[in-house]
XYZ file of C-alpha atoms in Angstrom:
752
model
C 6.113 28.794 -18.879
C 7.450 30.472 -15.305
C 8.603 27.810 -13.037
C 7.657 28.966 -9.083
C 10.756 30.824 -7.697
C 9.441 30.129 -3.977
C 8.452 26.675 -2.597
C 4.486 25.993 -3.518
C 2.072 26.502 -0.815
C -2.011 25.343 -0.409
C -3.253 27.731 -2.557
C -0.834 27.830 -5.559
C 0.406 23.811 -8.312
C 3.259 22.307 -6.907
C 5.915 20.800 -8.380
C 7.189 17.417 -8.959
C 10.533 16.336 -8.767
C 11.329 14.588 -12.345
C 14.865 14.041 -12.616
C 15.251 12.727 -16.194
C 13.449 14.376 -19.485
C 13.080 11.906 -22.468
C 13.917 13.475 -25.292
C 11.786 14.893 -27.883
C 13.346 14.016 -30.779
C 13.940 10.810 -29.842
C 10.007 10.758 -29.117
C 8.545 11.681 -32.177
C 11.071 9.285 -33.701
C 9.819 6.267 -32.051
C 5.916 7.224 -32.057
C 5.725 5.522 -35.276
C 6.691 1.903 -34.406
C 4.830 2.552 -30.385
C 1.719 3.070 -32.893
C 1.055 6.300 -31.611
C -0.661 8.011 -34.699
C 0.735 12.144 -34.798
C -1.983 14.173 -35.201
C -1.361 17.623 -34.669
C -3.925 19.888 -32.398
C -3.776 23.527 -33.543
C -4.187 26.611 -31.533
C -3.774 25.082 -28.597
C -0.948 27.438 -25.725
C 0.017 24.291 -23.016
C 3.567 24.012 -21.068
C 4.532 21.368 -23.494
C 5.281 21.668 -27.477
C 3.437 23.663 -29.159
C 2.664 21.186 -31.840
C 1.336 17.758 -30.345
C 0.066 14.397 -30.756
C -2.721 11.621 -30.466
C -1.461 8.959 -28.347
C -2.957 5.512 -29.824
C -3.363 2.492 -27.988
C -3.265 1.201 -24.657
C -0.309 0.521 -21.076
C -1.303 -1.881 -18.972
C 1.012 -3.036 -16.583
C 1.153 -7.483 -16.071
C 1.648 -7.774 -11.606
C 3.160 -11.706 -12.974
C 5.765 -9.769 -15.555
C 6.528 -7.022 -13.754
C 6.395 -5.596 -17.090
C 4.295 -2.815 -19.218
C 2.799 -3.935 -22.713
C 1.719 -1.360 -25.036
C -1.509 -2.918 -26.795
C -2.487 -0.796 -30.616
C -5.811 -0.950 -30.863
C -6.578 -0.619 -34.566
C -4.403 -4.464 -35.036
C -4.935 -6.169 -31.521
C -1.626 -7.169 -31.115
C 0.921 -6.105 -28.222
C 3.724 -4.294 -30.281
C 6.459 -2.828 -27.510
C 7.103 -3.734 -23.257
C 9.000 -1.880 -20.455
C 10.203 -3.892 -16.996
C 8.947 -2.725 -14.878
C 10.045 -4.119 -11.163
C 8.812 -3.276 -8.541
C 5.350 -1.984 -8.850
C 2.123 -2.082 -7.046
C -0.231 -5.267 -8.661
C -2.550 -3.667 -10.316
C -1.521 -0.318 -11.370
C -3.308 1.558 -13.851
C -0.665 2.557 -16.346
C -1.653 5.965 -17.910
C 0.908 7.190 -20.986
C 2.222 11.007 -22.386
C 3.814 12.160 -25.760
C 7.598 11.145 -24.422
C 6.956 8.748 -21.360
C 4.711 6.226 -19.720
C 3.113 6.021 -16.260
C 2.806 2.653 -14.047
C 0.489 4.588 -10.952
C 0.411 2.644 -8.250
C -1.508 4.185 -4.643
C 2.840 4.710 -3.985
C 4.449 5.412 -5.625
C 4.866 6.668 -10.213
C 7.528 4.879 -11.865
C 7.955 7.163 -15.035
C 9.746 5.254 -18.447
C 10.278 6.217 -20.953
C 8.233 5.202 -24.041
C 11.422 5.780 -26.313
C 14.319 4.128 -24.257
C 11.445 1.342 -22.803
C 13.386 1.871 -19.268
C 12.512 3.319 -15.444
C 13.105 7.192 -15.052
C 12.280 7.894 -12.239
C 9.533 8.104 -9.385
C 7.282 10.286 -8.124
C 5.270 10.096 -4.626
C 1.683 10.549 -5.343
C 0.200 13.254 -2.949
C -2.929 10.899 -2.039
C -2.893 7.144 -1.140
C -6.082 6.721 -3.186
C -6.644 5.317 -6.927
C -7.366 8.138 -8.542
C -9.177 8.763 -12.220
C -6.808 8.809 -14.710
C -7.175 11.338 -17.963
C -5.260 10.450 -21.251
C -4.952 14.122 -22.973
C -3.451 16.325 -25.052
C -1.363 18.658 -22.698
C -1.452 15.247 -19.928
C -2.236 12.906 -18.754
C -3.930 13.877 -15.152
C -4.757 11.636 -12.152
C -7.496 13.327 -11.017
C -7.689 12.221 -7.024
C -10.641 12.823 -5.763
C -11.180 11.972 -1.679
C -7.651 14.003 -2.133
C -9.035 17.257 -4.439
C -5.599 17.440 -6.103
C -5.713 17.016 -9.570
C -2.188 15.668 -11.077
C -0.668 16.566 -14.658
C 1.773 14.109 -16.160
C 3.359 16.767 -18.014
C 6.902 18.234 -18.298
C 7.366 19.116 -15.488
C 4.770 17.613 -13.752
C 2.518 19.259 -11.316
C -0.092 19.516 -8.648
C -2.621 21.429 -8.583
C -5.117 21.223 -5.416
C -8.830 21.977 -6.110
C -10.095 22.896 -2.194
C -12.484 20.006 -2.230
C -12.873 16.663 -2.734
C -14.106 15.535 -6.672
C -16.755 14.257 -8.682
C -15.128 11.816 -12.184
C -13.499 14.314 -14.142
C -14.171 14.164 -18.217
C -11.711 16.884 -20.486
C -12.277 18.261 -24.049
C -10.291 17.514 -27.206
C -8.354 20.600 -26.218
C -6.809 19.590 -23.635
C -8.926 20.877 -21.068
C -9.995 19.123 -17.924
C -13.994 19.759 -15.726
C -14.667 19.072 -11.822
C -16.930 19.455 -9.940
C -16.881 19.839 -7.074
C -18.944 18.075 -4.691
C -18.808 19.876 -1.701
C -19.632 22.632 -2.730
C -21.483 22.476 -6.413
C -18.818 24.611 -8.035
C -17.996 22.948 -11.812
C -14.187 23.955 -12.448
C -12.144 23.909 -15.505
C -7.854 24.124 -15.933
C -6.813 24.294 -19.157
C -3.967 22.696 -20.826
C -1.777 25.854 -20.313
C -2.886 27.398 -16.805
C -2.396 25.993 -13.339
C -5.339 27.025 -11.570
C -8.684 26.237 -11.561
C -10.965 28.646 -13.172
C -14.603 27.811 -11.310
C -17.363 28.549 -13.879
C -20.168 27.947 -12.565
C -22.038 26.795 -9.672
C -25.062 24.182 -8.651
C -26.991 24.815 -6.048
C -25.282 22.796 -2.650
C -27.946 19.926 -1.886
C -27.980 18.705 -5.447
C -26.096 16.039 -6.872
C -24.781 15.459 -10.398
C -22.140 14.832 -12.757
C -19.903 16.477 -15.085
C -19.689 14.269 -18.697
C -20.018 14.977 -22.141
C -21.762 15.419 -24.924
C -20.405 16.756 -28.312
C -17.270 17.975 -27.466
C -18.839 20.214 -24.257
C -19.068 19.329 -21.149
C -22.726 19.451 -19.344
C -23.849 18.451 -15.734
C -26.017 15.623 -15.311
C -28.217 16.548 -12.036
C -29.605 14.040 -10.548
C -31.180 15.726 -8.227
C -33.378 17.636 -10.571
C -33.053 15.199 -13.685
C -31.867 17.942 -15.346
C -28.950 18.091 -18.409
C -27.186 21.486 -18.453
C -24.699 23.080 -20.929
C -21.365 24.526 -18.838
C -18.748 26.526 -20.424
C -17.018 29.486 -19.478
C -19.620 32.093 -19.414
C -21.445 29.307 -17.192
C -24.319 27.587 -17.006
C -25.964 26.557 -20.739
C -29.785 25.120 -22.572
C -30.706 22.570 -20.369
C -33.432 19.645 -20.545
C -35.563 17.297 -18.635
C -33.766 13.736 -19.154
C -37.624 12.038 -19.000
C -36.002 9.785 -15.899
C -36.026 9.309 -12.434
C -32.487 8.680 -11.298
C -30.919 8.145 -7.623
C -27.518 10.859 -5.931
C -26.028 7.571 -6.974
C -26.518 7.694 -10.697
C -23.166 6.210 -13.120
C -23.051 8.947 -15.861
C -21.227 7.998 -19.388
C -18.036 10.021 -19.085
C -20.079 11.001 -23.109
C -22.438 10.457 -25.584
C -22.377 7.424 -27.712
C -23.995 8.853 -30.955
C -26.246 11.497 -28.932
C -26.825 9.495 -25.819
C -26.042 9.481 -22.931
C -25.950 6.714 -20.880
C -26.898 6.970 -16.805
C -26.525 3.721 -15.367
C -29.083 3.503 -11.539
C -26.979 0.488 -9.428
C -30.196 0.837 -7.325
C -32.542 -0.506 -9.658
C -29.320 -1.850 -11.607
C -31.224 -0.584 -14.917
C -29.065 2.011 -17.647
C -30.962 4.350 -19.473
C -29.580 6.029 -22.632
C -30.549 9.773 -22.089
C -31.292 11.194 -25.801
C -29.169 14.529 -26.019
C -31.196 16.009 -28.108
C -33.092 18.381 -26.420
C -29.920 20.591 -25.898
C -28.653 21.563 -29.540
C -32.532 21.677 -29.953
C -32.268 20.413 -33.659
C -34.410 17.682 -33.661
C -36.820 16.599 -31.835
C -36.269 14.090 -28.764
C -36.988 10.919 -28.462
C -37.789 8.566 -25.294
C -34.886 7.328 -22.897
C -33.992 3.799 -23.846
C -34.161 2.434 -20.952
C -32.128 -1.154 -20.062
C -32.840 -3.871 -17.255
C -29.272 -5.404 -16.496
C -29.356 -9.192 -14.198
C -30.385 -8.208 -10.903
C -27.839 -9.938 -8.671
C -24.296 -8.157 -11.052
C -22.441 -5.418 -9.143
C -21.314 -2.985 -12.697
C -18.473 -0.324 -12.942
C -18.846 2.296 -15.988
C -20.784 2.372 -18.641
C -17.790 4.064 -20.658
C -18.808 5.602 -24.436
C -16.571 6.454 -27.599
C -18.310 7.892 -30.222
C -21.063 4.853 -31.171
C -20.547 2.335 -28.224
C -21.218 1.821 -25.158
C -19.880 -0.629 -22.177
C -19.967 -1.673 -18.817
C -18.470 -4.064 -16.364
C -20.259 -7.044 -14.830
C -17.928 -7.803 -12.370
C -20.320 -10.055 -10.663
C -19.005 -12.197 -13.705
C -16.077 -10.692 -14.800
C -18.127 -9.566 -18.288
C -17.916 -6.421 -20.252
C -20.916 -5.871 -21.853
C -21.429 -3.583 -25.095
C -24.134 -1.293 -26.461
C -25.267 1.203 -29.119
C -26.973 4.211 -28.951
C -30.145 2.833 -29.270
C -30.062 0.301 -26.610
C -29.352 -2.581 -29.031
C -26.659 -5.373 -26.974
C -23.576 -5.959 -29.306
C -21.716 -8.417 -27.638
C -20.715 -9.628 -23.900
C -17.275 -10.813 -23.264
C -15.700 -12.693 -20.211
C -12.806 -11.117 -19.026
C -9.521 -13.575 -18.272
C -7.482 -13.264 -15.451
C -8.811 -13.177 -11.878
C -7.258 -11.733 -8.139
C -9.742 -8.843 -9.080
C -12.337 -6.991 -11.177
C -11.188 -5.586 -14.267
C -10.836 -1.579 -15.195
C -12.857 0.077 -17.908
C -10.712 2.256 -19.414
C -11.024 5.144 -22.351
C -8.210 5.925 -24.596
C -6.875 8.884 -25.962
C -7.451 7.217 -28.771
C -10.979 7.552 -28.465
C -11.206 3.277 -28.143
C -12.852 1.189 -25.514
C -10.532 -0.559 -23.240
C -10.596 -3.045 -20.646
C -7.691 -4.059 -18.463
C -8.135 -8.032 -17.071
C -7.471 -8.193 -12.480
C -4.198 -9.391 -13.458
C -3.054 -7.268 -16.394
C -2.394 -10.545 -18.086
C -5.848 -9.565 -20.955
C -6.886 -6.327 -22.175
C -10.336 -6.762 -24.374
C -10.644 -4.041 -27.047
C -14.296 -2.736 -28.115
C -14.291 -1.743 -31.206
C -15.646 2.352 -31.289
C -17.941 1.671 -34.239
C -19.578 -2.142 -33.775
C -19.101 -2.712 -30.214
C -17.445 -5.881 -31.196
C -14.860 -7.245 -28.483
C -11.428 -8.356 -29.095
C -9.367 -9.992 -26.130
C -5.794 -9.786 -26.891
C -3.084 -11.898 -24.445
C -0.264 -10.208 -22.742
C 2.778 -11.750 -22.431
C 4.019 -16.023 -22.473
C 4.331 -15.365 -26.659
C 2.378 -12.522 -27.168
C 5.269 -10.230 -27.164
C 7.407 -7.688 -30.027
C 8.626 -9.622 -32.645
C 12.212 -8.671 -33.698
C 11.086 -7.187 -37.007
C 8.358 -5.044 -35.301
C 11.296 -3.275 -33.102
C 14.033 -3.022 -35.619
C 13.803 0.566 -36.212
C 14.000 1.630 -32.653
C 16.297 3.065 -30.469
C 18.223 -0.079 -28.479
C 17.970 1.181 -24.982
C 19.023 -0.742 -22.282
C 16.712 -2.630 -19.657
C 16.695 -2.197 -16.183
C 16.553 -5.465 -15.986
C 19.302 -7.060 -18.859
C 19.055 -10.592 -20.348
C 22.334 -12.857 -18.951
C 22.810 -14.248 -22.731
C 23.195 -12.817 -25.893
C 19.361 -14.881 -27.790
C 20.214 -17.064 -29.661
C 16.293 -18.509 -30.450
C 14.333 -15.809 -31.623
C 12.164 -15.949 -28.569
C 13.124 -15.633 -25.036
C 10.977 -16.763 -22.150
C 11.089 -14.903 -19.199
C 14.063 -15.095 -16.668
C 13.948 -16.625 -13.438
C 12.899 -13.316 -11.405
C 9.104 -13.409 -13.144
C 10.982 -10.096 -15.467
C 11.355 -10.452 -19.256
C 14.121 -8.018 -21.112
C 11.778 -6.666 -23.918
C 14.565 -5.199 -25.991
C 15.420 -8.610 -26.793
C 12.411 -10.659 -26.506
C 10.461 -12.583 -29.492
C 7.384 -13.908 -31.093
C 8.064 -17.103 -32.383
C 7.806 -15.823 -36.656
C 5.311 -17.519 -38.170
C 6.417 -17.188 -41.173
C 10.391 -17.062 -42.893
C 12.106 -14.068 -41.929
C 12.409 -11.718 -44.210
C 16.282 -11.417 -46.146
C 16.618 -7.825 -44.057
C 16.535 -9.352 -41.023
C 18.071 -12.584 -41.877
C 21.405 -10.823 -42.894
C 20.455 -7.875 -39.232
C 24.104 -7.859 -37.166
C 23.475 -10.103 -33.742
C 22.980 -8.149 -31.197
C 26.599 -7.444 -28.607
C 26.135 -9.937 -25.274
C 25.171 -7.561 -23.194
C 26.513 -7.496 -18.846
C 24.061 -7.819 -16.660
C 23.710 -4.145 -14.786
C 21.839 -3.898 -11.497
C 19.327 -0.494 -12.023
C 20.178 2.064 -10.419
C 17.860 2.814 -7.243
C 15.117 5.568 -8.231
C 16.306 9.562 -7.259
C 15.095 10.419 -3.804
C 11.606 12.938 -3.650
C 11.336 15.922 -1.923
C 9.163 15.634 0.371
C 6.076 18.128 -0.302
C 2.970 19.534 1.819
C 0.839 16.402 2.791
C -2.512 15.324 1.414
C -5.485 15.916 2.080
C -7.133 14.760 5.181
C -9.936 12.651 4.089
C -13.781 12.024 5.372
C -13.488 15.979 7.192
C -16.780 15.853 9.568
C -18.679 17.867 12.003
C -21.378 17.631 14.271
C -22.434 20.837 16.051
C -22.907 22.100 19.794
C -22.971 24.751 22.340
C -21.036 26.870 21.310
C -18.731 24.367 19.742
C -18.268 21.520 17.391
C -16.845 18.297 16.744
C -15.341 18.091 13.904
C -12.653 14.322 12.793
C -10.793 12.845 10.084
C -8.480 10.751 8.654
C -5.314 11.251 8.680
C -3.902 12.784 5.694
C -1.117 11.508 3.780
C 3.177 12.376 4.675
C 4.547 12.763 1.613
C 7.643 12.432 2.619
C 7.538 14.366 5.259
C 5.661 13.463 9.049
C 2.328 15.322 9.046
C 3.621 17.679 12.041
C -0.100 19.098 12.942
C -3.294 20.477 11.621
C -4.626 23.472 11.003
C -8.148 23.859 11.493
C -10.450 27.228 10.392
C -12.947 28.492 10.333
C -14.259 32.594 9.989
C -12.724 34.672 12.052
C -10.475 31.763 13.687
C -8.629 29.203 13.701
C -6.671 26.535 15.959
C -4.314 23.366 15.807
C -4.528 19.784 16.972
C -0.910 17.297 16.884
C 0.102 15.129 13.986
C -1.749 12.248 15.345
C -4.968 13.864 15.993
C -7.658 12.609 14.075
C -10.685 14.571 15.960
C -10.728 18.497 17.730
C -13.514 20.800 19.375
C -13.717 24.046 18.196
C -14.782 25.304 21.127
C -15.667 29.612 21.396
C -18.378 29.518 18.354
C -21.841 31.745 18.375
C -24.896 30.089 19.087
C -27.573 30.104 16.033
C -24.547 31.198 13.829
C -23.301 28.263 10.567
C -19.785 27.809 10.183
C -17.506 26.213 8.070
C -14.667 24.362 9.159
C -11.768 23.501 6.875
C -8.909 20.844 7.944
C -5.155 20.964 6.977
C -2.597 19.358 7.099
C 1.307 20.577 7.541
C 4.643 19.464 7.198
C 7.822 20.328 7.265
C 7.408 21.500 3.837
C 4.158 24.008 4.426
C 0.705 22.911 4.817
C -1.246 21.412 3.152
C -5.131 21.263 0.642
C -7.739 22.127 2.968
C -10.677 19.882 3.094
C -14.269 21.396 4.423
C -16.889 19.679 6.342
C -21.030 21.244 5.570
C -21.601 23.651 6.905
C -23.014 23.654 10.835
C -24.876 26.109 13.583
C -23.802 25.279 17.191
C -26.908 25.108 19.532
C -27.234 25.795 22.802
C -30.282 23.744 25.056
C -32.515 26.478 26.590
C -32.199 26.481 29.991
C -35.189 24.512 32.644
C -38.038 27.012 33.185
C -38.921 27.494 36.792
C -43.005 25.715 37.407
C -45.302 26.410 40.237
C -48.250 24.801 40.526
C -51.036 24.846 42.559
C -54.972 22.998 43.031
C -57.967 25.366 43.599
C -60.835 24.701 45.888
C -62.888 24.022 43.264
C -60.104 21.277 42.275
C -59.260 23.051 39.334
C -54.725 22.364 39.204
C -52.543 25.791 37.243
C -49.488 25.276 36.074
C -47.369 28.054 35.478
C -43.167 28.438 34.660
C -40.970 31.752 34.111
C -39.476 32.210 30.700
C -36.546 29.841 30.188
C -33.377 31.180 29.453
C -33.218 30.614 25.259
C -29.340 30.995 24.513
C -29.883 32.382 21.812
C -32.499 30.715 19.832
C -36.077 31.613 19.544
C -38.794 30.167 20.627
C -40.728 27.406 18.872
C -42.833 26.820 21.998
C -43.168 24.705 25.537
C -43.547 21.459 25.260
C -45.814 20.155 28.613
C -46.230 16.799 29.338
C -47.777 15.574 32.448
C -48.522 11.972 33.445
C -51.424 10.658 32.293
C -52.159 13.742 30.063
C -51.848 13.933 26.246
C -48.547 16.235 25.909
C -48.976 19.942 24.643
C -47.313 22.401 22.621
C -48.121 26.607 24.614
C -46.947 29.520 23.926
C -47.642 31.358 26.838
C -45.523 30.591 30.305
C -50.051 29.321 31.733
C -51.482 25.475 31.261
C -54.514 24.375 33.673
C -55.967 20.627 33.831
C -59.357 19.786 34.857
C -59.314 16.366 35.724
C -56.249 14.364 36.820
C -55.285 11.436 39.213
C -53.232 12.782 42.295
C -50.001 12.654 42.055
C -49.245 14.561 39.058
C -45.661 15.315 38.112
C -45.985 18.064 35.347
C -42.662 18.842 33.143
C -41.675 21.561 30.643
C -39.384 22.399 28.545
C -38.630 25.325 25.698
C -38.280 23.652 22.065
C -36.181 26.781 20.288
C -34.841 26.937 16.880
C -31.452 28.322 14.950
C -32.647 29.439 12.161
C -35.709 30.396 9.232
C -39.200 28.756 10.260
C -38.523 25.125 9.462
C -34.277 24.856 11.452
C -33.810 21.462 13.336
C -35.398 22.581 16.335
C -33.640 21.950 19.646
C -34.941 20.578 23.270
C -34.075 22.368 26.436
C -33.985 21.537 29.901
C -36.478 19.975 31.718
C -38.521 22.128 34.418
C -40.698 20.106 36.858
C -43.602 20.751 39.511
C -45.792 17.761 41.377
C -49.400 18.329 42.259
C -51.371 16.613 44.502
C -54.557 16.588 46.138
C -54.546 17.833 49.546
C -56.710 14.890 51.212
C -60.576 15.771 51.630
C -62.859 15.119 55.072
C -63.270 11.435 55.832
C -67.136 10.543 55.415
C -68.916 7.553 58.471
C -71.777 5.567 58.216
C -73.377 3.817 60.877
C -73.503 0.400 60.358
C -74.450 -1.706 63.678
C -75.007 -1.336 66.889
C -75.096 -4.051 69.102
C -74.971 -4.383 73.503
C -72.458 -5.646 75.447
C -74.193 -4.606 78.937
C -76.469 -3.603 81.074
C -75.169 0.016 80.671
C -72.545 -0.126 77.325
C -72.584 -0.402 73.815
C -70.796 -1.449 70.848
C -70.967 0.810 67.778
C -69.979 -0.404 64.231
C -68.827 2.107 61.553
C -67.806 2.461 58.101
C -65.221 5.064 56.816
C -63.596 6.486 54.040
C -60.478 8.267 54.182
C -56.876 9.130 53.026
C -55.295 9.683 56.136
C -54.685 6.712 58.186
C -54.894 8.389 61.716
C -59.132 9.429 61.363
C -60.552 9.113 64.319
C -64.491 8.736 65.676
C -66.404 10.345 67.853
C -69.068 9.143 69.599
C -72.142 10.753 71.250
C -75.325 9.336 73.179
C -78.350 11.340 72.929
C -79.828 14.171 71.729
C -77.301 16.562 72.828
C -74.189 13.975 72.035
C -72.671 14.025 74.953
C -69.047 12.220 73.993
C -68.970 8.943 75.060
C -66.282 7.467 72.931
C -63.251 8.024 70.884
C -61.419 5.248 68.555
C -58.870 5.349 65.630
C -61.682 4.223 62.459
C -60.704 3.663 59.163
C -62.414 1.521 56.805
C -64.824 -1.146 59.232
C -64.302 -0.261 62.515
C -65.615 -0.973 66.136
C -66.447 0.912 68.858
C -67.151 -0.346 72.499
C -69.324 2.128 73.993
C -69.768 1.986 78.137
C -72.044 5.108 80.680
C -75.334 4.044 78.333
C -77.854 5.908 79.542
C -80.994 4.546 78.127
C -82.865 8.341 76.480
C -87.776 8.946 76.849
C -89.028 5.691 75.352
C -86.309 3.541 76.154
C -84.359 4.666 72.959
C -81.267 5.847 72.423
C -79.295 7.945 70.550
C -76.343 7.259 68.772
C -73.949 9.896 66.598
C -71.040 9.540 65.210
C -68.615 12.254 63.305
C -65.109 10.890 61.665
C -62.259 13.571 61.681
C -58.898 13.270 59.944
C -56.282 16.246 58.309
C -58.347 17.649 56.421
C -61.800 18.053 58.616
C -64.560 16.557 59.697
C -67.138 14.298 58.008
C -70.615 15.374 58.685
C -72.709 12.774 61.384
C -73.704 9.824 61.035
C -77.102 9.457 63.778
C -79.354 5.815 64.647
C -82.035 6.815 66.672
C -84.823 5.234 68.746
C -82.235 2.356 69.285
C -84.481 0.008 72.180
C -82.186 -0.130 74.785
C -80.015 -3.954 75.665
C -82.367 -6.386 78.171
C -82.247 -9.103 79.452
C -78.961 -10.305 76.882
C -76.686 -11.039 79.981
C -74.191 -9.837 78.124
C -74.697 -11.357 75.257
C -74.741 -9.170 71.835
C -77.379 -8.650 69.982
C -77.381 -6.596 66.726
C -80.526 -3.564 67.101
C -81.801 -2.874 63.962
C -82.234 0.862 62.736
C -85.422 2.416 63.007
C -83.947 5.226 61.292
C -80.626 5.531 58.433
C -78.100 7.558 58.940
C -78.454 10.631 57.892
C -76.244 14.507 57.229
C -76.570 17.568 59.365
C -78.137 18.418 56.035
C -80.566 15.960 55.896
C -81.301 16.959 59.820
C -81.948 20.104 59.036
C -84.671 19.011 56.226
C -86.403 16.719 58.407
C -87.053 19.712 61.103
């Protein structure tokens, strides 16, 4: 494999600096002492030697002792330890052929498995807890949110994935498979290449997770509830899973005895799905459903050949089942300060790290039983088991030559791994008794880790875009600097790009075309280059339509007509106009006119254009409002004569009831058949009008006519006839009974 000749960019792998190289020859000699079973993997081309070995056992970091310990899964014994001062508590440990890696959020510490000493330090590409995969050609660290894959080979390399990833899986030949959760791409990374190939694509609106069935990758589509084989040629056989799975379903890494475990966190159930429908070599059994305590919080499941393990983080318990759903064990996980961590070793065993690294639980791959291994304390490698290992100098050497078979940790809490032994339970063998004691060692201060050169920044997190009018508002979280300050962010989309300051976490992209879909990608840059880009979901800028011009009128018959002009749709497609009016139900109108036959005055009418950008069913946008107000003109008044009274020898008082909406309404009182005008007065409601100069008509009768007038017109006249002439009243007030009711001109005409 040829190393790049120039600085890597965002589209190519990036080499990590590793100063020290553990000698492969020494590692192979020591492999037996560390419980490494050599299994040749034939026909594999990779950047490491063609002969590779499956790594047996599991390393764990004990934060209290600042040391890593190797647990042999076949014997359930601790057979090696190394001092790793300064590592973060809760760090996970992975192993390759020659080195182990203590993986924290801000630092990866490399130690030699042959020398059991710290050899190097690596800066992670992102500030997150990666998913570790131990497999030939690896191990791998997958930074899901950042979309970056670290291959801890010789030399280590970073492979950008271009976007966020799901949980990875790997085949036995070292091929890593990942799922791009933003685009739905299913990609493979062979052990001998440095670039992803993506042969399959799931629907972008579907959710799912990868798993292994019989050493073949499969996709569990939780949207369609189907299981699909995946390979270099794309999708293969598929089958329905027979249960309704949520998008949040947690899928096991592999099948156990032909059944794939899927945990439903919403219903607190684990389903065991028969995968025979893929191979179609036997009848498919119904899914087995296991109900878990509803108050628990669960991690996993993780599966081996015949066993499934899931961790109840609420109770700090690991629960195991066989492939048929039969519960095999439930074991407490000792320790405090966090949650247990499930791990699937390259030796196909399941390991559970205690929260503080003081214990490791080993799950038997055949019967599901669980063994608890204490890490540290008296359970440290014995001299006998370590005697054939090359003696290396620990980063924290003992202050004196051990004089007893057991050495406790120093005051700093850091043991000296190359000289500590467990208390013997039997008499030492003759060979041990005659072994020449190790010479006194001197305390040496470990050299500081080599400076790691700056690399391009990590990927920004939580990239999101929200469409506006001809624009999009983009937000993100800061990217990891990776050794050099972030100087800016590059926002790019088809047809354009812009930049934002290194301190920014948001920007507005303008100049976009309404109705056009855009995918905006954000990448950070520093002095070392530009990091990987992360894309937001597609957004379509949409502008609201302008306000239509609305006019309204009322016909003489009282019908209200509302008209409006065509709005500027801003590139959208008209769905309808939304018409709202006071006291009326909303209307959806396609034309520019509507009418109301009954309404209460005044009535305000509002018209908005409703548009969409895209095919029918696309989200709609409500336009600006146009308004008009309808007010009925006041009607002519209505008048009735309520009574007439004498007030003097030649005067009377006429009382009227006037219905009007105009406070300026006036009444005119006429006397006699010719309605000679005798008085004018304002009249609203009941009003009494004095009339003077009254001369009785023939036969002593009066003839009184009243007309009301307002801005809308004149009322029909109200008439009293045959009113007796007042006599002998002496100025008193006498109400005279009417001899004729008030009538309209129309009534009068009908009687004549």
